[in-house]
Amino acid sequence: MTNSQRLETVRSRLCQWIDDQSTDAGQEHPPAKVLSESLLIRDGFFCGRCFRTEAFRAVWFIEEDELKIYSNSGTLECVFAGQEIDQVEEIQSADESIIRMPERVAEVAEVAENDAPMRRAA
């Protein structure tokens, strides 16, 4: 997994957790989104990212692969380790539908291959 893919996984986990909190409370809100994001630098070295949403603040520590979510008042709400972040990603990818080629298009492509060579773009 590339760094950008991992970062997107962390963002998705954060937004999903926030959405789950509003669902559990019986409130109807638009999907959560990250309002701002900043780099976390310690002693001159990159060590993670900070995220701010409407009601929460989160810090992802890259070396520990740990996501800590705080309320705006500063109380620690939740901590996710690397495997817990990945579990959500696996569930989401399993829910995605597979796009299949319609049968008629597949038949036409098969006939075209058998009858004459097709011109292809370079």
Short mmCIF file of N, CA, C and O in Angstrom, two decimals:
data_model
loop_
_atom_site.label_atom_id
_atom_site.label_comp_id
_atom_site.label_asym_id
_atom_site.label_seq_id
_atom_site.Cartn_x
_atom_site.Cartn_y
_atom_site.Cartn_z
N MET A 1 0.85 -1.18 0.00
CA MET A 1 0.00 0.00 0.00
C MET A 1 0.90 1.23 0.00
O MET A 1 1.83 1.34 0.77
N THR A 2 0.59 2.18 -0.86
CA THR A 2 1.39 3.40 -0.92
C THR A 2 1.01 4.33 0.23
O THR A 2 -0.03 4.14 0.88
N ASN A 3 1.84 5.34 0.44
CA ASN A 3 1.55 6.30 1.51
C ASN A 3 0.22 7.02 1.29
O ASN A 3 -0.54 7.24 2.23
N SER A 4 -0.05 7.41 0.04
CA SER A 4 -1.30 8.12 -0.23
C SER A 4 -2.51 7.22 -0.03
O SER A 4 -3.56 7.66 0.45
N GLN A 5 -2.38 5.93 -0.34
CA GLN A 5 -3.49 4.99 -0.11
C GLN A 5 -3.72 4.81 1.39
O GLN A 5 -4.86 4.75 1.84
N ARG A 6 -2.64 4.70 2.15
CA ARG A 6 -2.78 4.55 3.60
C ARG A 6 -3.44 5.78 4.21
O ARG A 6 -4.30 5.67 5.08
N LEU A 7 -3.02 6.95 3.76
CA LEU A 7 -3.61 8.19 4.25
C LEU A 7 -5.11 8.24 3.95
O LEU A 7 -5.91 8.62 4.81
N GLU A 8 -5.50 7.82 2.77
CA GLU A 8 -6.92 7.81 2.41
C GLU A 8 -7.69 6.80 3.27
O GLU A 8 -8.82 7.06 3.66
N THR A 9 -7.06 5.68 3.60
CA THR A 9 -7.69 4.69 4.48
C THR A 9 -7.93 5.29 5.86
O THR A 9 -8.99 5.10 6.46
N VAL A 10 -6.96 6.02 6.37
CA VAL A 10 -7.10 6.65 7.69
C VAL A 10 -8.22 7.69 7.66
O VAL A 10 -9.05 7.75 8.56
N ARG A 11 -8.25 8.51 6.62
CA ARG A 11 -9.32 9.51 6.49
C ARG A 11 -10.69 8.83 6.45
O ARG A 11 -11.63 9.28 7.10
N SER A 12 -10.79 7.78 5.67
CA SER A 12 -12.06 7.05 5.55
C SER A 12 -12.49 6.48 6.90
O SER A 12 -13.67 6.53 7.25
N ARG A 13 -11.54 5.95 7.64
CA ARG A 13 -11.86 5.36 8.96
C ARG A 13 -12.37 6.44 9.91
O ARG A 13 -13.33 6.22 10.64
N LEU A 14 -11.72 7.58 9.89
CA LEU A 14 -12.14 8.70 10.73
C LEU A 14 -13.57 9.11 10.38
O LEU A 14 -14.43 9.23 11.27
N CYS A 15 -13.84 9.32 9.11
CA CYS A 15 -15.18 9.76 8.70
C CYS A 15 -16.23 8.70 9.01
O CYS A 15 -17.34 9.03 9.43
N GLN A 16 -15.88 7.41 8.83
CA GLN A 16 -16.83 6.36 9.14
C GLN A 16 -17.15 6.33 10.64
O GLN A 16 -18.30 6.15 11.03
N TRP A 17 -16.13 6.50 11.47
CA TRP A 17 -16.36 6.50 12.92
C TRP A 17 -17.29 7.65 13.31
O TRP A 17 -18.20 7.47 14.11
N ILE A 18 -17.06 8.82 12.74
CA ILE A 18 -17.91 9.98 13.05
C ILE A 18 -19.34 9.71 12.60
O ILE A 18 -20.30 9.99 13.32
N ASP A 19 -19.51 9.14 11.40
CA ASP A 19 -20.85 8.80 10.92
C ASP A 19 -21.52 7.78 11.83
O ASP A 19 -22.72 7.87 12.12
N ASP A 20 -20.75 6.80 12.31
CA ASP A 20 -21.29 5.80 13.23
C ASP A 20 -21.75 6.44 14.54
O ASP A 20 -22.77 6.04 15.11
N GLN A 21 -21.02 7.43 15.02
CA GLN A 21 -21.40 8.11 16.27
C GLN A 21 -22.72 8.84 16.11
O GLN A 21 -23.56 8.81 17.00
N SER A 22 -22.91 9.51 14.99
CA SER A 22 -24.17 10.24 14.80
C SER A 22 -25.33 9.27 14.58
O SER A 22 -26.45 9.53 15.00
N THR A 23 -25.07 8.12 13.96
CA THR A 23 -26.11 7.10 13.77
C THR A 23 -26.51 6.49 15.10
O THR A 23 -27.70 6.30 15.38
N ASP A 24 -25.50 6.19 15.95
CA ASP A 24 -25.79 5.61 17.26
C ASP A 24 -26.59 6.55 18.14
O ASP A 24 -27.40 6.13 18.94
N ALA A 25 -26.38 7.85 17.97
CA ALA A 25 -27.10 8.84 18.76
C ALA A 25 -28.49 9.12 18.18
O ALA A 25 -29.25 9.89 18.76
N GLY A 26 -28.80 8.50 17.04
CA GLY A 26 -30.11 8.69 16.43
C GLY A 26 -30.25 10.02 15.72
O GLY A 26 -31.35 10.45 15.40
N GLN A 27 -29.15 10.67 15.45
CA GLN A 27 -29.18 11.95 14.76
C GLN A 27 -28.96 11.74 13.28
O GLN A 27 -28.25 10.83 12.87
N GLU A 28 -29.54 12.58 12.47
CA GLU A 28 -29.38 12.50 11.02
C GLU A 28 -28.52 13.68 10.58
O GLU A 28 -28.93 14.83 10.68
N HIS A 29 -27.30 13.39 10.13
CA HIS A 29 -26.36 14.41 9.69
C HIS A 29 -25.85 14.07 8.30
O HIS A 29 -25.84 12.91 7.91
N PRO A 30 -25.38 15.09 7.56
CA PRO A 30 -24.72 14.77 6.29
C PRO A 30 -23.43 14.00 6.58
O PRO A 30 -22.92 14.05 7.70
N PRO A 31 -22.91 13.27 5.61
CA PRO A 31 -21.68 12.50 5.84
C PRO A 31 -20.55 13.38 6.36
O PRO A 31 -20.40 14.53 5.94
N ALA A 32 -19.77 12.83 7.27
CA ALA A 32 -18.66 13.57 7.87
C ALA A 32 -17.59 13.84 6.82
O ALA A 32 -17.39 13.05 5.91
N LYS A 33 -16.93 14.97 6.97
CA LYS A 33 -15.81 15.25 6.08
C LYS A 33 -14.73 15.99 6.85
O LYS A 33 -15.00 16.66 7.86
N VAL A 34 -13.52 15.83 6.40
CA VAL A 34 -12.38 16.49 7.02
C VAL A 34 -12.35 17.94 6.54
O VAL A 34 -12.31 18.20 5.35
N LEU A 35 -12.39 18.86 7.50
CA LEU A 35 -12.39 20.29 7.15
C LEU A 35 -10.98 20.83 6.93
O LEU A 35 -10.77 21.67 6.07
N SER A 36 -10.04 20.34 7.74
CA SER A 36 -8.64 20.77 7.56
C SER A 36 -7.72 19.63 7.94
O SER A 36 -8.07 18.75 8.72
N GLU A 37 -6.53 19.69 7.38
CA GLU A 37 -5.54 18.65 7.61
C GLU A 37 -4.17 19.31 7.65
O GLU A 37 -3.89 20.20 6.85
N SER A 38 -3.34 18.87 8.58
CA SER A 38 -2.00 19.46 8.68
C SER A 38 -0.98 18.38 9.00
O SER A 38 -1.32 17.32 9.52
N LEU A 39 0.27 18.65 8.66
CA LEU A 39 1.36 17.73 8.95
C LEU A 39 1.76 17.86 10.41
O LEU A 39 1.74 18.95 10.97
N LEU A 40 2.15 16.77 10.99
CA LEU A 40 2.62 16.76 12.37
C LEU A 40 4.13 16.54 12.34
O LEU A 40 4.61 15.51 11.89
N ILE A 41 4.89 17.55 12.79
CA ILE A 41 6.35 17.51 12.77
C ILE A 41 6.85 17.55 14.21
O ILE A 41 6.43 18.40 14.99
N ARG A 42 7.74 16.62 14.55
CA ARG A 42 8.33 16.58 15.89
C ARG A 42 9.85 16.53 15.73
O ARG A 42 10.37 15.65 15.06
N ASP A 43 10.55 17.46 16.34
CA ASP A 43 12.01 17.55 16.26
C ASP A 43 12.50 17.55 14.82
O ASP A 43 13.52 16.94 14.48
N GLY A 44 11.75 18.19 13.93
CA GLY A 44 12.15 18.31 12.54
C GLY A 44 11.82 17.11 11.67
O GLY A 44 12.17 17.08 10.49
N PHE A 45 11.16 16.11 12.21
CA PHE A 45 10.81 14.91 11.46
C PHE A 45 9.30 14.77 11.35
O PHE A 45 8.57 15.01 12.30
N PHE A 46 8.86 14.33 10.18
CA PHE A 46 7.44 14.07 9.95
C PHE A 46 7.02 12.87 10.79
O PHE A 46 7.65 11.81 10.73
N CYS A 47 5.97 13.02 11.58
CA CYS A 47 5.54 11.89 12.41
C CYS A 47 4.04 11.60 12.30
O CYS A 47 3.56 10.66 12.95
N GLY A 48 3.30 12.35 11.49
CA GLY A 48 1.89 12.05 11.34
C GLY A 48 1.10 13.19 10.74
O GLY A 48 1.65 14.11 10.16
N ARG A 49 -0.19 13.10 10.92
CA ARG A 49 -1.12 14.12 10.41
C ARG A 49 -2.18 14.44 11.45
O ARG A 49 -2.57 13.58 12.23
N CYS A 50 -2.64 15.68 11.41
CA CYS A 50 -3.75 16.12 12.26
C CYS A 50 -4.94 16.41 11.36
O CYS A 50 -4.79 17.02 10.31
N PHE A 51 -6.10 15.99 11.78
CA PHE A 51 -7.34 16.20 11.03
C PHE A 51 -8.32 16.95 11.92
O PHE A 51 -8.39 16.70 13.11
N ARG A 52 -9.07 17.85 11.32
CA ARG A 52 -10.10 18.56 12.06
C ARG A 52 -11.42 18.41 11.29
O ARG A 52 -11.48 18.63 10.09
N THR A 53 -12.45 18.00 12.03
CA THR A 53 -13.79 17.92 11.46
C THR A 53 -14.66 18.90 12.25
O THR A 53 -14.16 19.63 13.10
N GLU A 54 -15.93 18.88 11.96
CA GLU A 54 -16.83 19.82 12.63
C GLU A 54 -16.87 19.61 14.14
O GLU A 54 -16.84 20.57 14.91
N ALA A 55 -16.90 18.36 14.59
CA ALA A 55 -17.06 18.10 16.02
C ALA A 55 -15.86 17.39 16.67
O ALA A 55 -15.84 17.24 17.87
N PHE A 56 -14.89 16.97 15.86
CA PHE A 56 -13.78 16.20 16.40
C PHE A 56 -12.44 16.66 15.83
O PHE A 56 -12.39 17.31 14.78
N ARG A 57 -11.40 16.25 16.53
CA ARG A 57 -10.03 16.46 16.10
C ARG A 57 -9.35 15.10 16.20
O ARG A 57 -9.58 14.36 17.15
N ALA A 58 -8.53 14.75 15.21
CA ALA A 58 -7.88 13.44 15.23
C ALA A 58 -6.41 13.60 14.88
O ALA A 58 -6.02 14.52 14.15
N VAL A 59 -5.60 12.70 15.43
CA VAL A 59 -4.17 12.68 15.15
C VAL A 59 -3.80 11.27 14.73
O VAL A 59 -4.14 10.30 15.43
N TRP A 60 -3.14 11.16 13.58
CA TRP A 60 -2.66 9.87 13.11
C TRP A 60 -1.14 9.87 13.25
O TRP A 60 -0.45 10.67 12.63
N PHE A 61 -0.64 8.99 14.11
CA PHE A 61 0.80 8.85 14.32
C PHE A 61 1.29 7.78 13.35
O PHE A 61 0.94 6.60 13.49
N ILE A 62 2.09 8.18 12.37
CA ILE A 62 2.46 7.27 11.28
C ILE A 62 3.35 6.13 11.75
O ILE A 62 3.18 4.99 11.32
N GLU A 63 4.30 6.38 12.63
CA GLU A 63 5.21 5.32 13.06
C GLU A 63 4.49 4.24 13.86
O GLU A 63 4.71 3.05 13.66
N GLU A 64 3.61 4.66 14.75
CA GLU A 64 2.84 3.70 15.54
C GLU A 64 1.63 3.17 14.77
O GLU A 64 1.00 2.21 15.20
N ASP A 65 1.28 3.84 13.67
CA ASP A 65 0.08 3.56 12.89
C ASP A 65 -1.13 3.52 13.81
O ASP A 65 -1.85 2.53 13.92
N GLU A 66 -1.34 4.65 14.46
CA GLU A 66 -2.38 4.78 15.47
C GLU A 66 -3.17 6.06 15.21
O GLU A 66 -2.59 7.10 14.98
N LEU A 67 -4.48 5.95 15.23
CA LEU A 67 -5.37 7.08 15.04
C LEU A 67 -6.07 7.37 16.35
O LEU A 67 -6.77 6.52 16.89
N LYS A 68 -5.86 8.58 16.88
CA LYS A 68 -6.51 8.99 18.12
C LYS A 68 -7.50 10.10 17.80
O LYS A 68 -7.15 11.09 17.17
N ILE A 69 -8.73 9.92 18.28
CA ILE A 69 -9.80 10.87 17.99
C ILE A 69 -10.19 11.56 19.29
O ILE A 69 -10.45 10.91 20.30
N TYR A 70 -10.23 12.90 19.24
CA TYR A 70 -10.55 13.73 20.40
C TYR A 70 -11.79 14.56 20.09
O TYR A 70 -12.01 14.96 18.95
N SER A 71 -12.58 14.84 21.11
CA SER A 71 -13.67 15.80 20.95
C SER A 71 -13.07 17.19 20.89
O SER A 71 -11.90 17.39 21.23
N ASN A 72 -13.85 18.16 20.48
CA ASN A 72 -13.34 19.54 20.43
C ASN A 72 -13.01 20.08 21.82
O ASN A 72 -12.24 21.01 21.96
N SER A 73 -13.58 19.46 22.86
CA SER A 73 -13.27 19.88 24.23
C SER A 73 -11.94 19.30 24.70
O SER A 73 -11.43 19.69 25.75
N GLY A 74 -11.37 18.33 23.94
CA GLY A 74 -10.07 17.78 24.27
C GLY A 74 -10.08 16.41 24.90
O GLY A 74 -9.02 15.85 25.16
N THR A 75 -11.24 15.83 25.13
CA THR A 75 -11.27 14.49 25.73
C THR A 75 -11.04 13.43 24.65
O THR A 75 -11.55 13.54 23.54
N LEU A 76 -10.28 12.40 25.01
CA LEU A 76 -9.99 11.30 24.10
C LEU A 76 -11.25 10.46 23.93
O LEU A 76 -11.82 9.96 24.89
N GLU A 77 -11.70 10.32 22.69
CA GLU A 77 -12.93 9.59 22.39
C GLU A 77 -12.66 8.15 21.95
O GLU A 77 -13.38 7.24 22.33
N CYS A 78 -11.62 7.95 21.14
CA CYS A 78 -11.38 6.64 20.57
C CYS A 78 -9.94 6.52 20.08
O CYS A 78 -9.34 7.52 19.68
N VAL A 79 -9.40 5.30 20.12
CA VAL A 79 -8.07 5.01 19.59
C VAL A 79 -8.17 3.79 18.70
O VAL A 79 -8.73 2.77 19.08
N PHE A 80 -7.64 3.90 17.48
CA PHE A 80 -7.60 2.79 16.54
C PHE A 80 -6.16 2.44 16.24
O PHE A 80 -5.36 3.30 15.87
N ALA A 81 -5.82 1.16 16.38
CA ALA A 81 -4.51 0.66 15.98
C ALA A 81 -4.57 0.34 14.48
O ALA A 81 -5.65 0.33 13.88
N GLY A 82 -3.42 0.06 13.89
CA GLY A 82 -3.34 -0.19 12.45
C GLY A 82 -4.29 -1.25 11.95
O GLY A 82 -4.95 -1.07 10.92
N GLN A 83 -4.39 -2.36 12.64
CA GLN A 83 -5.27 -3.45 12.20
C GLN A 83 -6.74 -3.04 12.26
O GLN A 83 -7.53 -3.45 11.42
N GLU A 84 -7.11 -2.24 13.22
CA GLU A 84 -8.50 -1.79 13.33
C GLU A 84 -8.85 -0.83 12.20
O GLU A 84 -9.98 -0.81 11.72
N ILE A 85 -7.89 -0.04 11.77
CA ILE A 85 -8.11 0.85 10.63
C ILE A 85 -8.31 0.02 9.37
O ILE A 85 -9.20 0.27 8.56
N ASP A 86 -7.49 -1.02 9.20
CA ASP A 86 -7.57 -1.86 8.01
C ASP A 86 -8.85 -2.67 7.94
O ASP A 86 -9.35 -2.93 6.85
N GLN A 87 -9.39 -3.09 9.05
CA GLN A 87 -10.61 -3.89 9.06
C GLN A 87 -11.75 -3.17 8.38
O GLN A 87 -12.52 -3.77 7.66
N VAL A 88 -11.84 -1.89 8.58
CA VAL A 88 -12.91 -1.12 7.96
C VAL A 88 -12.71 -1.07 6.46
O VAL A 88 -13.64 -1.22 5.69
N GLU A 89 -11.48 -0.91 6.03
CA GLU A 89 -11.18 -0.86 4.60
C GLU A 89 -11.56 -2.18 3.93
O GLU A 89 -12.10 -2.19 2.84
N GLU A 90 -11.31 -3.31 4.59
CA GLU A 90 -11.66 -4.61 4.03
C GLU A 90 -13.16 -4.74 3.88
O GLU A 90 -13.65 -5.26 2.89
N ILE A 91 -13.93 -4.26 4.85
CA ILE A 91 -15.38 -4.34 4.78
C ILE A 91 -15.90 -3.48 3.63
O ILE A 91 -16.74 -3.90 2.86
N GLN A 92 -15.36 -2.28 3.47
CA GLN A 92 -15.80 -1.41 2.40
C GLN A 92 -15.50 -2.01 1.04
O GLN A 92 -16.32 -1.97 0.14
N SER A 93 -14.32 -2.59 0.85
CA SER A 93 -13.97 -3.16 -0.45
C SER A 93 -14.83 -4.38 -0.76
O SER A 93 -15.14 -4.65 -1.90
N ALA A 94 -15.24 -5.13 0.25
CA ALA A 94 -16.11 -6.28 0.03
C ALA A 94 -17.51 -5.84 -0.40
O ALA A 94 -18.19 -6.57 -1.12
N ASP A 95 -17.94 -4.66 0.01
CA ASP A 95 -19.26 -4.17 -0.34
C ASP A 95 -19.33 -3.59 -1.75
O ASP A 95 -20.41 -3.40 -2.29
N GLU A 96 -18.20 -3.28 -2.33
CA GLU A 96 -18.19 -2.67 -3.66
C GLU A 96 -18.71 -3.67 -4.68
O GLU A 96 -18.42 -4.86 -4.63
N SER A 97 -19.49 -3.17 -5.62
CA SER A 97 -20.03 -4.07 -6.63
C SER A 97 -19.03 -4.24 -7.77
O SER A 97 -18.18 -3.39 -8.00
N ILE A 98 -19.15 -5.34 -8.45
CA ILE A 98 -18.28 -5.64 -9.59
C ILE A 98 -19.00 -5.19 -10.85
O ILE A 98 -20.17 -5.52 -11.07
N ILE A 99 -18.31 -4.46 -11.68
CA ILE A 99 -18.89 -4.00 -12.93
C ILE A 99 -18.59 -5.06 -13.99
O ILE A 99 -17.44 -5.41 -14.23
N ARG A 100 -19.62 -5.58 -14.58
CA ARG A 100 -19.47 -6.63 -15.58
C ARG A 100 -19.86 -6.11 -16.95
O ARG A 100 -20.72 -5.26 -17.09
N MET A 101 -19.22 -6.67 -17.97
CA MET A 101 -19.53 -6.31 -19.35
C MET A 101 -20.87 -6.94 -19.72
O MET A 101 -21.09 -8.13 -19.46
N PRO A 102 -21.78 -6.17 -20.31
CA PRO A 102 -23.06 -6.75 -20.72
C PRO A 102 -22.82 -7.92 -21.68
O PRO A 102 -21.88 -7.92 -22.46
N GLU A 103 -23.70 -8.92 -21.65
CA GLU A 103 -23.52 -10.12 -22.45
C GLU A 103 -23.46 -9.80 -23.94
O GLU A 103 -22.66 -10.36 -24.67
N ARG A 104 -24.29 -8.91 -24.41
CA ARG A 104 -24.35 -8.59 -25.85
C ARG A 104 -23.03 -7.98 -26.30
O ARG A 104 -22.52 -8.33 -27.36
N VAL A 105 -22.43 -7.11 -25.52
CA VAL A 105 -21.15 -6.49 -25.87
C VAL A 105 -20.07 -7.55 -25.92
O VAL A 105 -19.22 -7.56 -26.80
N ALA A 106 -20.08 -8.48 -24.99
CA ALA A 106 -19.10 -9.56 -24.97
C ALA A 106 -19.22 -10.43 -26.21
O ALA A 106 -18.23 -10.84 -26.81
N GLU A 107 -20.47 -10.71 -26.66
CA GLU A 107 -20.68 -11.52 -27.86
C GLU A 107 -20.14 -10.81 -29.09
O GLU A 107 -19.50 -11.42 -29.94
N VAL A 108 -20.40 -9.51 -29.21
CA VAL A 108 -19.93 -8.73 -30.36
C VAL A 108 -18.41 -8.71 -30.38
O VAL A 108 -17.78 -8.88 -31.42
N ALA A 109 -17.79 -8.53 -29.24
CA ALA A 109 -16.33 -8.51 -29.17
C ALA A 109 -15.76 -9.87 -29.56
O ALA A 109 -14.75 -9.95 -30.25
N GLU A 110 -16.42 -10.95 -29.18
CA GLU A 110 -15.96 -12.30 -29.51
C GLU A 110 -16.05 -12.54 -31.01
O GLU A 110 -15.14 -13.07 -31.62
N VAL A 111 -17.15 -12.11 -31.64
CA VAL A 111 -17.32 -12.26 -33.08
C VAL A 111 -16.28 -11.44 -33.82
O VAL A 111 -15.67 -11.91 -34.78
N ALA A 112 -16.03 -10.23 -33.37
CA ALA A 112 -15.05 -9.36 -34.03
C ALA A 112 -13.66 -9.99 -33.98
O ALA A 112 -12.90 -9.89 -34.94
N GLU A 113 -13.31 -10.64 -32.90
CA GLU A 113 -12.00 -11.28 -32.78
C GLU A 113 -11.88 -12.45 -33.76
O GLU A 113 -10.81 -12.67 -34.31
N ASN A 114 -12.94 -13.19 -33.96
CA ASN A 114 -12.89 -14.37 -34.82
C ASN A 114 -12.93 -14.02 -36.30
O ASN A 114 -12.36 -14.75 -37.11
N ASP A 115 -13.63 -12.96 -36.69
CA ASP A 115 -13.81 -12.66 -38.11
C ASP A 115 -12.64 -11.89 -38.70
O ASP A 115 -12.10 -12.28 -39.72
N ALA A 116 -12.29 -10.79 -38.11
CA ALA A 116 -11.26 -9.94 -38.72
C ALA A 116 -10.46 -9.26 -37.64
O ALA A 116 -10.96 -9.04 -36.55
N PRO A 117 -9.22 -8.94 -37.95
CA PRO A 117 -8.43 -8.24 -36.93
C PRO A 117 -9.02 -6.85 -36.66
O PRO A 117 -9.47 -6.16 -37.58
N MET A 118 -9.04 -6.49 -35.41
CA MET A 118 -9.57 -5.18 -35.01
C MET A 118 -8.44 -4.18 -35.00
O MET A 118 -7.32 -4.49 -34.60
N ARG A 119 -8.72 -2.98 -35.39
CA ARG A 119 -7.74 -1.91 -35.33
C ARG A 119 -7.71 -1.40 -33.89
O ARG A 119 -8.74 -1.23 -33.28
N ARG A 120 -6.54 -1.19 -33.40
CA ARG A 120 -6.39 -0.73 -32.03
C ARG A 120 -5.59 0.56 -32.00
O ARG A 120 -4.67 0.75 -32.77
N ALA A 121 -5.97 1.41 -31.08
CA ALA A 121 -5.26 2.68 -30.92
C ALA A 121 -3.89 2.41 -30.29
O ALA A 121 -3.72 1.49 -29.51
N ALA A 122 -2.96 3.26 -30.64
CA ALA A 122 -1.60 3.09 -30.08
C ALA A 122 -1.50 3.69 -28.72
O ALA A 122 -2.19 4.53 -28.31
#
